[in-house]
Coordinates of C-alpha atoms and ligand atoms in Angstrom, one line a residue:
M1 CA 23.0 33.6 6.7
T2 CA 20.6 31.8 4.4
T3 CA 17.3 33.3 3.4
Y4 CA 14.5 30.8 2.8
A5 CA 11.3 31.6 0.9
I6 CA 8.1 29.5 0.8
A7 CA 5.8 30.1 -2.1
G8 CA 2.2 29.0 -1.4
A9 CA 2.8 29.7 2.2
S10 CA -0.8 30.6 3.0
G11 CA -2.1 27.1 2.2
Q12 CA -2.5 24.1 4.5
L13 CA 0.9 22.6 3.6
G14 CA 2.7 26.0 3.4
R15 CA 1.7 27.0 6.9
K16 CA 3.0 23.7 8.3
V17 CA 6.3 24.2 6.4
L18 CA 6.6 27.6 8.1
D19 CA 5.9 26.0 11.5
A20 CA 8.6 23.4 10.8
L21 CA 11.2 26.0 9.6
L22 CA 10.5 28.2 12.6
T23 CA 11.6 25.4 15.0
Q24 CA 15.1 25.6 13.4
V25 CA 15.6 28.9 11.6
D26 CA 15.3 32.5 12.8
A27 CA 12.0 34.1 11.7
A28 CA 14.1 36.9 10.1
D29 CA 15.6 34.4 7.7
I30 CA 12.2 33.3 6.4
V31 CA 10.2 34.9 3.7
A32 CA 6.6 33.7 3.3
L33 CA 5.0 34.4 -0.1
A34 CA 1.3 34.6 -0.8
R35 CA -1.0 36.3 -3.3
D36 CA -2.9 37.6 -0.2
P37 CA -0.4 38.6 2.5
A38 CA -3.2 39.3 5.0
K39 CA -3.6 35.5 5.3
L40 CA -0.1 35.4 6.8
A41 CA -0.6 38.1 9.4
D42 CA 0.0 35.7 12.2
Y43 CA 3.4 34.8 10.8
A44 CA 4.3 38.5 10.2
V45 CA 3.8 39.2 13.9
R46 CA 6.3 36.5 14.6
G47 CA 8.9 38.2 12.5
V48 CA 8.6 36.2 9.3
G49 CA 8.9 38.5 6.2
V50 CA 5.7 38.4 4.2
R51 CA 5.7 39.4 0.5
V52 CA 3.2 39.3 -2.3
A53 CA 3.7 36.6 -4.9
D54 CA 1.0 35.6 -7.4
Y55 CA 1.9 32.8 -9.8
D56 CA -0.5 34.5 -12.3
R57 CA 1.2 37.9 -12.0
P58 CA 4.9 37.5 -13.0
E59 CA 5.6 41.1 -12.1
T60 CA 5.1 40.3 -8.4
L61 CA 7.6 37.4 -8.5
A62 CA 10.9 39.2 -9.0
P63 CA 10.5 41.5 -6.0
A64 CA 9.2 38.6 -4.0
L65 CA 12.4 36.6 -4.6
A66 CA 15.0 39.4 -4.1
G67 CA 17.7 38.2 -1.7
V68 CA 16.3 34.6 -1.5
D69 CA 18.8 31.8 -1.4
R70 CA 16.6 28.7 -1.1
L71 CA 13.0 28.6 -2.4
L72 CA 10.2 26.1 -1.8
L73 CA 7.7 26.3 -4.6
I74 CA 4.5 24.7 -3.4
S75 CA 2.5 23.6 -6.5
G76 CA -0.6 25.7 -7.1
N77 CA -4.1 24.3 -6.9
A78 CA -5.5 25.5 -10.2
V79 CA -5.4 22.2 -12.0
G80 CA -4.8 22.8 -15.7
A81 CA -3.3 26.2 -15.3
R82 CA -0.2 25.2 -13.3
V83 CA 2.5 24.7 -15.8
P84 CA 2.7 28.4 -16.9
Q85 CA 2.3 29.5 -13.3
H86 CA 5.2 27.3 -12.1
A87 CA 7.2 28.3 -15.2
A88 CA 6.8 32.0 -14.1
V89 CA 8.1 31.2 -10.7
V90 CA 11.1 29.3 -12.0
A91 CA 12.0 32.1 -14.4
A92 CA 11.8 34.6 -11.6
A93 CA 14.0 32.4 -9.4
Q94 CA 16.6 32.3 -12.2
A95 CA 16.5 36.0 -12.7
A96 CA 16.8 36.7 -8.9
G97 CA 19.8 34.4 -8.6
V98 CA 18.1 31.9 -6.2
G99 CA 20.6 29.1 -5.7
F100 CA 18.2 26.3 -4.9
I101 CA 14.6 25.5 -5.6
A102 CA 12.5 22.7 -4.1
Y103 CA 9.2 21.8 -5.7
T104 CA 6.3 19.8 -4.3
S105 CA 5.6 17.2 -7.0
I106 CA 3.7 13.9 -7.0
L107 CA 4.9 10.5 -5.8
H108 CA 6.9 8.7 -8.6
A109 CA 6.1 11.6 -11.0
D110 CA 8.1 10.1 -13.8
T111 CA 6.0 6.9 -14.0
S112 CA 2.8 7.8 -12.2
P113 CA -0.3 6.9 -14.2
I114 CA -2.4 9.4 -12.3
G115 CA -3.8 12.1 -14.5
L116 CA -2.7 14.8 -12.2
A117 CA 0.9 13.8 -12.6
G118 CA 1.2 15.4 -16.1
E119 CA 1.5 19.0 -14.8
H120 CA 4.1 17.8 -12.2
R121 CA 6.2 16.0 -14.9
E122 CA 6.1 19.2 -17.0
T123 CA 7.1 21.3 -14.0
E124 CA 9.9 18.9 -13.0
A125 CA 11.3 19.1 -16.6
L126 CA 11.4 22.9 -16.6
I127 CA 13.1 22.9 -13.2
R128 CA 15.7 20.4 -14.4
A129 CA 16.3 22.6 -17.5
S130 CA 16.6 25.8 -15.5
G131 CA 20.1 25.2 -14.3
L132 CA 19.1 25.9 -10.7
G133 CA 20.1 23.5 -7.9
Y134 CA 16.9 21.6 -7.3
A135 CA 15.1 19.1 -5.1
L136 CA 11.9 17.4 -6.3
L137 CA 9.7 16.6 -3.3
R138 CA 7.5 13.9 -4.7
N139 CA 4.8 13.9 -2.1
G140 CA 2.4 11.0 -1.7
W141 CA -1.2 11.5 -0.9
Y142 CA -2.0 13.4 2.3
M143 CA -3.4 11.2 5.1
E144 CA -5.9 13.9 5.6
N145 CA -7.5 13.1 2.2
Y146 CA -8.8 9.9 3.9
T147 CA -9.4 11.1 7.4
G148 CA -10.3 14.8 7.0
N149 CA -14.1 14.0 7.2
L150 CA -15.0 10.6 8.7
A151 CA -18.6 11.7 9.5
P152 CA -20.2 10.2 6.4
A153 CA -18.3 6.9 6.9
L154 CA -19.7 6.7 10.4
Q155 CA -23.2 7.8 9.3
F156 CA -23.5 5.4 6.4
G157 CA -21.1 2.7 7.5
V158 CA -19.4 2.8 4.1
I159 CA -16.2 4.2 2.6
S160 CA -16.3 4.1 -1.2
G161 CA -13.6 4.2 -3.8
A162 CA -12.1 2.5 -6.8
A163 CA -8.8 1.7 -5.2
G164 CA -9.2 -2.1 -5.0
E165 CA -6.5 -3.7 -3.0
G166 CA -4.0 -1.0 -3.8
R167 CA -1.7 -0.1 -0.9
I168 CA -1.5 3.6 0.0
A169 CA 1.6 5.0 1.8
A170 CA -0.1 8.3 2.7
A171 CA 1.6 10.8 5.0
T172 CA 0.3 13.7 7.0
R173 CA 0.8 17.3 5.8
A174 CA 2.7 17.9 8.9
D175 CA 5.2 15.1 8.2
L176 CA 5.6 16.2 4.6
A177 CA 6.1 19.8 5.7
A178 CA 8.8 18.6 8.1
G179 CA 10.4 16.8 5.2
A180 CA 10.3 19.8 3.0
A181 CA 11.9 21.9 5.8
A182 CA 14.6 19.4 6.3
V183 CA 15.4 19.4 2.6
L184 CA 15.5 23.2 2.4
I185 CA 17.7 23.5 5.5
A186 CA 20.1 20.8 4.3
G187 CA 20.0 21.9 0.7
S188 CA 19.5 18.2 -0.3
L189 CA 19.6 18.1 -4.1
G190 CA 17.8 15.5 -6.2
V191 CA 14.6 13.4 -6.1
H192 CA 12.9 12.6 -2.8
E193 CA 10.0 10.1 -2.9
L194 CA 8.1 11.1 0.2
A195 CA 5.5 8.8 1.7
G196 CA 4.3 7.3 5.0
D197 CA 6.0 4.4 6.6
V198 CA 2.8 2.4 7.1
A199 CA 0.9 1.6 4.0
F200 CA -2.8 0.5 4.1
T201 CA -5.6 -0.5 1.7
M202 CA -8.9 1.2 1.8
A203 CA -10.3 -1.9 3.5
D204 CA -7.7 -1.6 6.2
L205 CA -8.7 2.1 6.6
A206 CA -12.3 1.2 7.0
A207 CA -11.5 -1.6 9.5
E208 CA -9.4 0.7 11.6
V209 CA -12.2 3.4 11.6
A210 CA -14.7 0.7 12.6
R211 CA -12.3 -0.6 15.4
Q212 CA -11.6 2.8 16.9
S213 CA -15.2 4.1 16.6
G214 CA -16.9 0.9 17.6
Q215 CA -19.3 1.4 14.7
P216 CA -19.6 -0.8 11.6
V217 CA -17.7 0.7 8.7
A218 CA -16.8 -1.2 5.5
Y219 CA -15.0 -0.4 2.3
V220 CA -17.1 -0.7 -0.9
D221 CA -15.0 -1.0 -4.0
K222 CA -16.5 0.4 -7.2
S223 CA -15.6 0.6 -10.9
E224 CA -14.0 3.9 -11.8
A225 CA -17.1 4.9 -13.8
D226 CA -19.4 4.1 -10.9
Y227 CA -17.3 5.9 -8.4
T228 CA -17.1 9.0 -10.7
A229 CA -20.9 8.9 -10.9
Q230 CA -21.2 8.6 -7.2
L231 CA -19.0 11.6 -6.6
A232 CA -20.8 13.7 -9.2
G233 CA -24.1 12.6 -7.5
V234 CA -23.0 14.2 -4.2
G235 CA -22.2 17.5 -5.9
L236 CA -18.6 17.3 -7.1
P237 CA -18.1 19.2 -10.4
A238 CA -17.7 16.6 -13.2
P239 CA -13.9 17.3 -13.8
I240 CA -13.2 17.0 -10.1
A241 CA -15.2 13.8 -9.8
A242 CA -13.3 12.3 -12.7
M243 CA -10.0 13.4 -11.2
V244 CA -10.7 11.9 -7.8
A245 CA -11.9 8.7 -9.3
D246 CA -8.9 8.4 -11.6
S247 CA -6.6 8.9 -8.6
S248 CA -8.5 6.2 -6.7
F249 CA -8.5 3.8 -9.6
Q250 CA -4.8 4.3 -10.2
T251 CA -4.2 3.5 -6.5
S252 CA -5.4 0.0 -7.3
K253 CA -2.3 -0.3 -9.7
G254 CA 0.1 0.8 -6.9
A255 CA 0.3 4.5 -7.9
L256 CA 0.3 5.7 -4.2
F257 CA 2.6 3.0 -2.8
D258 CA 6.2 3.6 -1.8
D259 CA 8.4 1.8 0.7
S260 CA 11.6 3.8 0.4
H261 CA 11.1 5.3 3.9
T262 CA 12.8 8.5 2.6
L263 CA 10.5 10.7 4.6
S264 CA 11.1 9.2 8.0
R265 CA 14.8 9.3 7.3
L266 CA 14.6 13.0 6.5
I267 CA 12.6 13.9 9.6
G268 CA 14.5 11.6 11.9
R269 CA 11.5 9.7 13.2
P270 CA 8.8 7.4 12.0
T271 CA 6.0 9.0 10.1
T272 CA 2.6 9.5 12.0
T273 CA 0.7 6.2 11.7
P274 CA -2.7 5.9 10.0
A275 CA -4.1 4.7 13.4
E276 CA -2.9 7.8 15.1
V277 CA -4.3 10.1 12.4
I278 CA -7.7 8.3 12.6
R279 CA -7.6 8.6 16.4
V280 CA -7.1 12.4 16.2
S281 CA -9.8 12.8 13.5
L282 CA -12.4 10.8 15.5
A283 CA -11.6 12.9 18.6
G284 CA -11.9 16.1 16.6
Ligands
NAP1 N1 -0.5 15.2 -1.9 C1 -1.8 15.4 -1.9 O1 -2.6 14.6 -1.4 C2 -2.4 16.7 -2.4 C3 -3.8 17.0 -2.2 C4 -4.2 18.2 -2.7 C5 -3.4 19.1 -3.3 N2 -2.1 18.8 -3.5 C6 -1.1 19.7 -4.1 O2 -0.2 20.3 -3.0 C7 -0.4 21.7 -3.0 C8 -0.3 22.1 -1.5 O3 -1.3 21.4 -0.8 P1 -2.2 22.2 0.3 O4 -3.0 21.2 1.0 O5 -1.4 23.3 1.0 O6 -3.2 23.0 -0.7 P2 -4.0 24.4 -0.4 O7 -4.4 24.5 1.0 O8 -5.1 24.4 -1.4 O9 -2.9 25.5 -0.7 C9 -2.6 25.9 -2.1 C10 -1.7 27.1 -2.0 O10 -1.4 27.5 -3.3 C11 -1.6 28.9 -3.3 N3 -1.9 29.4 -4.7 C12 -2.8 28.9 -5.5 N4 -2.8 29.7 -6.7 C13 -1.8 30.6 -6.5 C14 -1.3 31.7 -7.3 N5 -1.8 31.9 -8.5 N6 -0.3 32.4 -6.8 C15 0.2 32.2 -5.6 N7 -0.2 31.2 -4.8 C16 -1.2 30.4 -5.2 C17 -2.8 29.2 -2.4 O11 -2.9 30.5 -2.1 P3 -4.2 31.1 -1.5 O12 -4.1 30.9 0.0 O13 -4.2 32.6 -1.9 O14 -5.4 30.4 -2.1 C18 -2.3 28.3 -1.3 O15 -1.4 28.9 -0.5 C19 -1.7 22.0 -3.7 O16 -1.7 23.3 -4.2 C20 -1.7 20.9 -4.8 O17 -0.8 21.3 -5.8 C21 -1.5 17.7 -3.0

């Protein structure tokens, strides 16, 4: 019997990983870790073990990982604070005798020019140095980043960015979660570049939203500075605006493109197409 643990299970990706695991693994063999276990009450009633694990409180991590064979560490969302948080989890995994750790990194982490990649590179390095068996799940951008809220695009007829003609191989959280579950169950060691099968430019995205909605929607490309100012102007805190604009600008250099099709091979089917994700979002 193999015991699987998911750290960051209460988040949007984590819950989908639990859903994917539950289609193939007994609930009794799954441990869901969260700093607030109440958020996972719906999984507890299904028989999933729920334990407290706070990346900022190392004393919670050893008991959380007792008896765990394979751990998925979902990267935290406190940008700038994540390396010590992830280091604490890796140290606890070593101490608990966890045999295998998978970590949600960023697409092409080793070469990515995106500012957010730095913390992922540092985490990957400490995982490689840990001596644990490991899998690096280098996730591309979520499709939902582009389709989660299409209302402003429909209202103003504009999608803005600094991504130029950069092609984006985004994938849904559900597909990335299915990939993570597949890697955990198979114990597939190594680096996995995980992205959608169908890449698109921001202009393609706008054209598909226009086609499906029947309303005029166009992509407007901006400089990184102008896009940063626009995001700050609609209320994003300055560091977040800069981070989003940086990611968008680096997209123009190919930072979010991948054509390895590793994810569809892992999940045994094509990834969900952008057109399908847009259809569901517009129907929403
Ligand atoms: N590929 C992409 O497009 C993309 C986009 C955004 C983020 N990300 C990265 O991918 C991760 C997962 O994405 P997501 O959509 O699931 O994000 P999310 O919904 O924000 O979930 C983040 C998870 O991390 C947990 N967490 C944060 N700080 C923690 C701490 N100190 N101790 C324990 N758990 C902690 C959260 O717990 P709580 O429920 O208690 O808050 C939550 O479960 C993000 O955290 C981020 O690193 C990727």
